[in-house]
mmCIF file of C-alpha atoms in Angstrom:
data_model
loop_
_atom_site.group_PDB
_atom_site.id
_atom_site.type_symbol
_atom_site.label_atom_id
_atom_site.label_comp_id
_atom_site.label_asym_id
_atom_site.label_seq_id
_atom_site.Cartn_x
_atom_site.Cartn_y
_atom_site.Cartn_z
ATOM 1 C CA GLN S 1 147.597 5.476 206.700
ATOM 2 C CA LEU S 2 146.432 9.450 206.908
ATOM 3 C CA ASN S 3 143.520 11.053 209.093
ATOM 4 C CA TRP S 4 142.164 13.909 209.177
ATOM 5 C CA SER S 5 139.306 16.128 210.332
ATOM 6 C CA ASN S 6 136.276 16.930 208.615
ATOM 7 C CA LEU S 7 134.881 19.529 211.378
ATOM 8 C CA GLY S 8 136.561 22.292 209.472
ATOM 9 C CA PRO S 9 134.841 25.276 206.994
ATOM 10 C CA GLU S 10 136.171 23.572 204.156
ATOM 11 C CA THR S 11 134.034 20.402 204.331
ATOM 12 C CA PRO S 12 130.843 21.684 205.414
ATOM 13 C CA TYR S 13 128.620 18.861 204.384
ATOM 14 C CA LEU S 14 130.764 16.286 205.924
ATOM 15 C CA ALA S 15 130.632 18.009 209.083
ATOM 16 C CA SER S 16 126.822 18.069 208.905
ATOM 17 C CA LEU S 17 126.849 14.705 208.940
ATOM 18 C CA LEU S 18 127.217 14.192 212.626
ATOM 19 C CA GLU S 19 123.910 15.966 213.162
ATOM 20 C CA ASP S 20 122.060 14.224 210.425
ATOM 21 C CA PRO S 21 119.113 12.396 211.521
ATOM 22 C CA ARG S 22 120.415 9.502 209.410
ATOM 23 C CA PHE S 23 123.235 8.943 211.484
ATOM 24 C CA CYS S 24 122.744 10.544 215.177
ATOM 25 C CA ASP S 25 118.982 9.003 215.422
ATOM 26 C CA ALA S 26 120.508 5.640 215.170
ATOM 27 C CA ALA S 27 123.302 6.892 217.304
ATOM 28 C CA GLU S 28 120.799 8.028 219.948
ATOM 29 C CA GLN S 29 118.452 4.684 219.879
ATOM 30 C CA ILE S 30 121.959 2.714 220.840
ATOM 31 C CA LEU S 31 123.472 4.928 223.227
ATOM 32 C CA GLY S 32 120.578 6.889 224.680
ATOM 33 C CA ASP S 33 119.077 10.657 223.692
ATOM 34 C CA ASP S 34 122.251 12.333 225.433
ATOM 35 C CA ALA S 35 124.667 10.666 223.066
ATOM 36 C CA VAL S 36 127.324 13.044 222.165
ATOM 37 C CA GLY S 37 128.532 13.429 218.609
ATOM 38 C CA HIS S 38 132.139 13.011 219.093
ATOM 39 C CA PHE S 39 134.352 13.440 215.667
ATOM 40 C CA CYS S 40 134.202 13.073 211.737
ATOM 41 C CA ASN S 41 137.174 12.212 210.306
ATOM 42 C CA SER S 42 138.755 10.767 206.663
ATOM 43 C CA ASN S 43 141.264 8.310 206.504
ATOM 44 C CA SER S 44 143.299 7.064 203.319
ATOM 45 C CA PHE S 45 144.768 3.507 203.717
ATOM 46 C CA SER S 46 147.365 1.890 201.658
ATOM 47 C CA GLY S 47 148.862 -1.312 202.009
ATOM 48 C CA ASP S 48 147.538 -4.892 201.828
ATOM 49 C CA ARG S 49 146.094 -5.140 205.306
ATOM 50 C CA THR S 50 144.910 -3.423 208.474
ATOM 51 C CA GLU S 51 145.750 -5.676 211.517
ATOM 52 C CA TRP S 52 143.083 -6.754 213.805
ATOM 53 C CA HIS S 53 142.012 -4.592 216.653
ATOM 54 C CA PRO S 54 139.349 -2.686 218.547
ATOM 55 C CA ASP S 55 138.791 1.219 219.022
ATOM 56 C CA THR S 56 139.145 0.378 222.763
ATOM 57 C CA THR S 57 139.696 -1.989 225.171
ATOM 58 C CA ASP S 58 137.875 -0.163 228.326
ATOM 59 C CA PRO S 59 134.912 -2.142 229.120
ATOM 60 C CA HIS S 60 133.362 1.221 230.839
ATOM 61 C CA TRP S 61 133.350 3.252 227.546
ATOM 62 C CA ARG S 62 130.201 3.329 225.273
ATOM 63 C CA GLY S 63 130.799 4.338 221.928
ATOM 64 C CA ILE S 64 130.021 3.753 218.378
ATOM 65 C CA LYS S 65 131.557 4.420 214.773
ATOM 66 C CA PHE S 66 129.761 4.704 211.311
ATOM 67 C CA GLY S 67 132.127 4.352 208.341
ATOM 68 C CA PHE S 68 131.516 4.202 204.765
ATOM 69 C CA TYR S 69 133.996 4.138 202.043
ATOM 70 C CA LEU S 70 134.353 5.907 198.761
ATOM 71 C CA GLN S 71 135.246 2.894 196.264
ATOM 72 C CA PRO S 72 133.571 -0.641 196.370
ATOM 73 C CA LEU S 73 135.414 -3.093 198.334
ATOM 74 C CA ALA S 74 135.480 -7.212 198.720
ATOM 75 C CA ALA S 75 136.787 -9.686 200.953
ATOM 76 C CA ASN S 76 140.038 -9.401 199.058
ATOM 77 C CA THR S 77 140.265 -5.256 197.945
ATOM 78 C CA GLY S 78 140.107 -4.207 201.573
ATOM 79 C CA ALA S 79 136.646 -4.462 202.873
ATOM 80 C CA LEU S 80 136.374 -4.398 206.706
ATOM 81 C CA ARG S 81 136.162 -7.679 208.772
ATOM 82 C CA PHE S 82 134.382 -8.096 212.099
ATOM 83 C CA ILE S 83 134.851 -10.658 214.563
ATOM 84 C CA THR S 84 131.577 -11.115 215.518
ATOM 85 C CA GLY S 85 130.608 -11.044 219.044
ATOM 86 C CA SER S 86 134.045 -9.656 220.144
ATOM 87 C CA HIS S 87 132.349 -6.680 221.242
ATOM 88 C CA LYS S 88 131.684 -8.935 224.512
ATOM 89 C CA GLU S 89 133.555 -10.714 227.077
ATOM 90 C CA PRO S 90 134.649 -13.155 227.242
ATOM 91 C CA LEU S 91 135.337 -13.315 223.297
ATOM 92 C CA HIS S 92 136.749 -9.614 223.545
ATOM 93 C CA SER S 93 139.777 -10.764 225.865
ATOM 94 C CA ASP S 94 139.761 -14.419 224.193
ATOM 95 C CA THR S 95 140.252 -12.605 220.914
ATOM 96 C CA LYS S 96 143.667 -10.701 221.649
ATOM 97 C CA ARG S 97 144.739 -14.189 223.660
ATOM 98 C CA ILE S 98 144.581 -16.676 220.962
ATOM 99 C CA ALA S 99 143.620 -15.363 217.382
ATOM 100 C CA LEU S 100 146.347 -12.609 216.811
ATOM 101 C CA LYS S 101 149.771 -12.967 215.832
ATOM 102 C CA ASP S 102 151.239 -10.096 217.401
ATOM 103 C CA SER S 103 149.551 -10.418 220.646
ATOM 104 C CA ILE S 104 150.492 -14.341 220.945
ATOM 105 C CA ALA S 105 154.172 -13.448 219.798
ATOM 106 C CA ASP S 106 154.104 -11.292 223.265
ATOM 107 C CA THR S 107 153.678 -14.323 225.184
ATOM 108 C CA GLY S 108 156.360 -16.380 223.207
ATOM 109 C CA ASP S 109 153.464 -18.657 221.743
ATOM 110 C CA GLU S 110 154.179 -18.920 217.867
ATOM 111 C CA ALA S 111 150.494 -19.901 217.307
ATOM 112 C CA GLY S 112 148.023 -17.630 215.617
ATOM 113 C CA LEU S 113 146.167 -16.217 212.405
ATOM 114 C CA SER S 114 147.021 -13.824 210.229
ATOM 115 C CA VAL S 115 144.371 -11.450 209.187
ATOM 116 C CA GLU S 116 142.379 -13.418 206.364
ATOM 117 C CA GLU S 117 142.462 -16.818 208.339
ATOM 118 C CA VAL S 118 140.804 -15.348 211.638
ATOM 119 C CA PRO S 119 137.012 -16.384 210.899
ATOM 120 C CA ALA S 120 134.980 -13.175 210.525
ATOM 121 C CA TYR S 121 132.017 -11.323 208.840
ATOM 122 C CA VAL S 122 133.087 -9.669 205.571
ATOM 123 C CA ALA S 123 131.207 -6.135 205.195
ATOM 124 C CA ALA S 124 131.799 -6.010 201.256
ATOM 125 C CA SER S 125 130.442 -2.149 200.866
ATOM 126 C CA GLN S 126 129.425 -0.125 197.802
ATOM 127 C CA PRO S 127 129.313 4.098 197.654
ATOM 128 C CA GLY S 128 126.244 4.729 199.417
ATOM 129 C CA ASP S 129 126.716 1.779 202.008
ATOM 130 C CA VAL S 130 127.215 2.863 205.564
ATOM 131 C CA ILE S 131 128.809 0.474 208.478
ATOM 132 C CA ILE S 132 128.108 0.937 211.653
ATOM 133 C CA PHE S 133 130.160 -0.826 214.868
ATOM 134 C CA ASP S 134 130.432 -1.225 218.537
ATOM 135 C CA ASN S 135 134.063 0.644 219.627
ATOM 136 C CA HIS S 136 134.864 -2.508 221.474
ATOM 137 C CA THR S 137 134.468 -4.977 218.390
ATOM 138 C CA TRP S 138 137.514 -6.334 216.895
ATOM 139 C CA HIS S 139 138.126 -5.376 212.943
ATOM 140 C CA ALA S 140 140.874 -5.646 210.467
ATOM 141 C CA SER S 141 141.065 -5.515 206.727
ATOM 142 C CA TRP S 142 142.852 -7.442 204.186
ATOM 143 C CA GLY S 143 143.783 -7.212 200.412
ATOM 144 C CA GLY S 144 143.361 -3.500 199.827
ATOM 145 C CA GLY S 145 145.330 -1.512 197.464
ATOM 146 C CA GLU S 146 146.382 2.050 197.703
ATOM 147 C CA ASP S 147 144.404 5.199 198.716
ATOM 148 C CA ARG S 148 140.984 3.478 200.251
ATOM 149 C CA ARG S 149 138.860 6.689 201.334
ATOM 150 C CA MET S 150 136.826 6.059 204.188
ATOM 151 C CA CYS S 151 135.007 8.804 206.283
ATOM 152 C CA THR S 152 134.029 8.059 209.927
ATOM 153 C CA LEU S 153 131.746 9.538 212.471
ATOM 154 C CA GLY S 154 132.067 8.656 215.966
ATOM 155 C CA TYR S 155 129.235 9.189 218.937
ATOM 156 C CA PHE S 156 129.714 7.993 222.824
ATOM 157 C CA GLY S 157 127.286 7.836 225.504
ATOM 158 C CA SER S 158 127.172 10.337 228.304
ATOM 159 C CA PRO S 159 128.452 8.632 231.579
ATOM 160 C CA THR S 160 125.941 7.349 234.145
ATOM 161 C CA THR S 161 128.409 5.835 236.641
ATOM 162 C CA PRO S 162 131.660 6.572 238.267
ATOM 163 C CA GLU S 163 133.427 3.637 236.168
ATOM 164 C CA GLU S 164 131.955 5.268 232.640
ATOM 165 C CA GLU S 165 133.319 8.882 233.948
ATOM 166 C CA ALA S 166 136.626 7.515 234.432
ATOM 167 C CA ALA S 167 136.629 5.761 231.024
ATOM 168 C CA VAL S 168 135.564 9.258 229.177
ATOM 169 C CA LYS S 169 138.367 10.964 231.132
ATOM 170 C CA ALA S 170 140.826 8.433 230.007
ATOM 171 C CA HIS S 171 139.378 8.786 226.634
ATOM 172 C CA VAL S 172 140.325 12.785 226.574
ATOM 173 C CA GLU S 173 143.687 11.802 228.071
ATOM 174 C CA MET S 174 144.202 9.332 224.928
ATOM 175 C CA GLU S 175 142.790 11.556 222.637
ATOM 176 C CA ALA S 176 145.135 14.521 223.706
ATOM 177 C CA GLY S 177 148.034 12.433 222.868
ATOM 178 C CA LEU S 178 146.831 11.218 219.440
ATOM 179 C CA MET S 179 146.577 15.029 218.648
ATOM 180 C CA ARG S 180 149.871 16.187 219.883
ATOM 181 C CA THR S 181 151.010 13.709 217.087
ATOM 182 C CA PHE S 182 148.341 14.088 214.820
ATOM 183 C CA PRO S 183 147.353 17.803 214.874
ATOM 184 C CA GLN S 184 145.053 17.715 211.646
ATOM 185 C CA LEU S 185 142.473 15.730 213.872
ATOM 186 C CA GLU S 186 142.050 18.188 216.056
ATOM 187 C CA ARG S 187 138.423 19.718 216.047
ATOM 188 C CA SER S 188 138.085 22.967 214.119
ATOM 189 C CA PRO S 189 137.382 26.318 216.235
ATOM 190 C CA HIS S 190 134.902 26.906 213.172
ATOM 191 C CA TRP S 191 132.825 23.793 214.191
ATOM 192 C CA VAL S 192 133.290 24.708 218.107
ATOM 193 C CA ALA S 193 132.216 28.488 217.521
ATOM 194 C CA SER S 194 129.193 27.928 214.732
ATOM 195 C CA SER S 195 126.238 26.412 217.088
ATOM 196 C CA ILE S 196 124.434 29.277 217.343
ATOM 197 C CA GLY S 197 121.065 27.808 216.504
ATOM 198 C CA ASN S 198 121.796 24.120 216.462
ATOM 199 C CA PRO S 199 121.026 23.198 220.054
ATOM 200 C CA LYS S 200 122.119 19.643 219.452
ATOM 201 C CA ARG S 201 125.351 20.603 218.487
ATOM 202 C CA GLN S 202 125.769 23.178 221.518
ATOM 203 C CA ARG S 203 124.567 20.382 223.771
ATOM 204 C CA TRP S 204 127.649 18.128 222.236
ATOM 205 C CA ILE S 205 130.180 20.959 222.814
ATOM 206 C CA ASP S 206 129.122 21.616 226.217
ATOM 207 C CA SER S 207 129.588 17.692 226.777
ATOM 208 C CA LEU S 208 132.942 17.933 224.951
ATOM 209 C CA ARG S 209 134.081 21.070 226.792
ATOM 210 C CA ARG S 210 132.817 19.561 230.350
ATOM 211 C CA TRP S 211 134.567 16.483 229.897
ATOM 212 C CA GLY S 212 137.912 18.176 228.556
ATOM 213 C CA PHE S 213 137.733 17.256 225.061
ATOM 214 C CA ILE S 214 137.715 20.996 224.074
ATOM 215 C CA GLY S 215 139.088 23.904 226.099
ATOM 216 C CA PRO S 216 136.885 26.382 227.866
ATOM 217 C CA ALA S 217 135.150 28.905 226.359
ATOM 218 C CA GLY S 218 137.043 31.861 224.541
ATOM 219 C CA SER S 219 140.596 29.748 225.469
#
């Protein structure tokens, strides 16, 4: 799997999608008017499956992801699969405990199901379709070929409780570690500096800077 950020000057259209009302209006409806545009990345997937996983297990993180593929995908060619309702407890934790081979193996139980055996909703898609899901939802893919191209956009809700503030701080630490390994995911200084005349992006940058996702101005 390859990942890279679309927030550089080389991809101005993709970078603009975070502020596109078709995305950010929906994000604000779900997360609140102070939702923060967090990333816009591209991904290239290869191999016959992506194992089941959520994007977070922190119950106090409030985030959503939009995704769209550049190729038509079906159940046996790598379309995203979702375990419906798994963004909520107790199903979120039960999914890890019961359905997944890797998790079950940790307990010594040889039960468990492979990706294609888990009852799930398959989000078959054509180029132009957009999928949106909660960051806690367990998802996977099966049967895919080489170089499945996907673009993703992420938003998170501004924290309103001490628990949510702690979740955001933990996400900052997680992201910092990820970017040390994959520096191509770092937000471009061009994107950070080009917010003049764009109050929405400026609000996001102020929030990202306040929580530590990006460094202080002038750093």
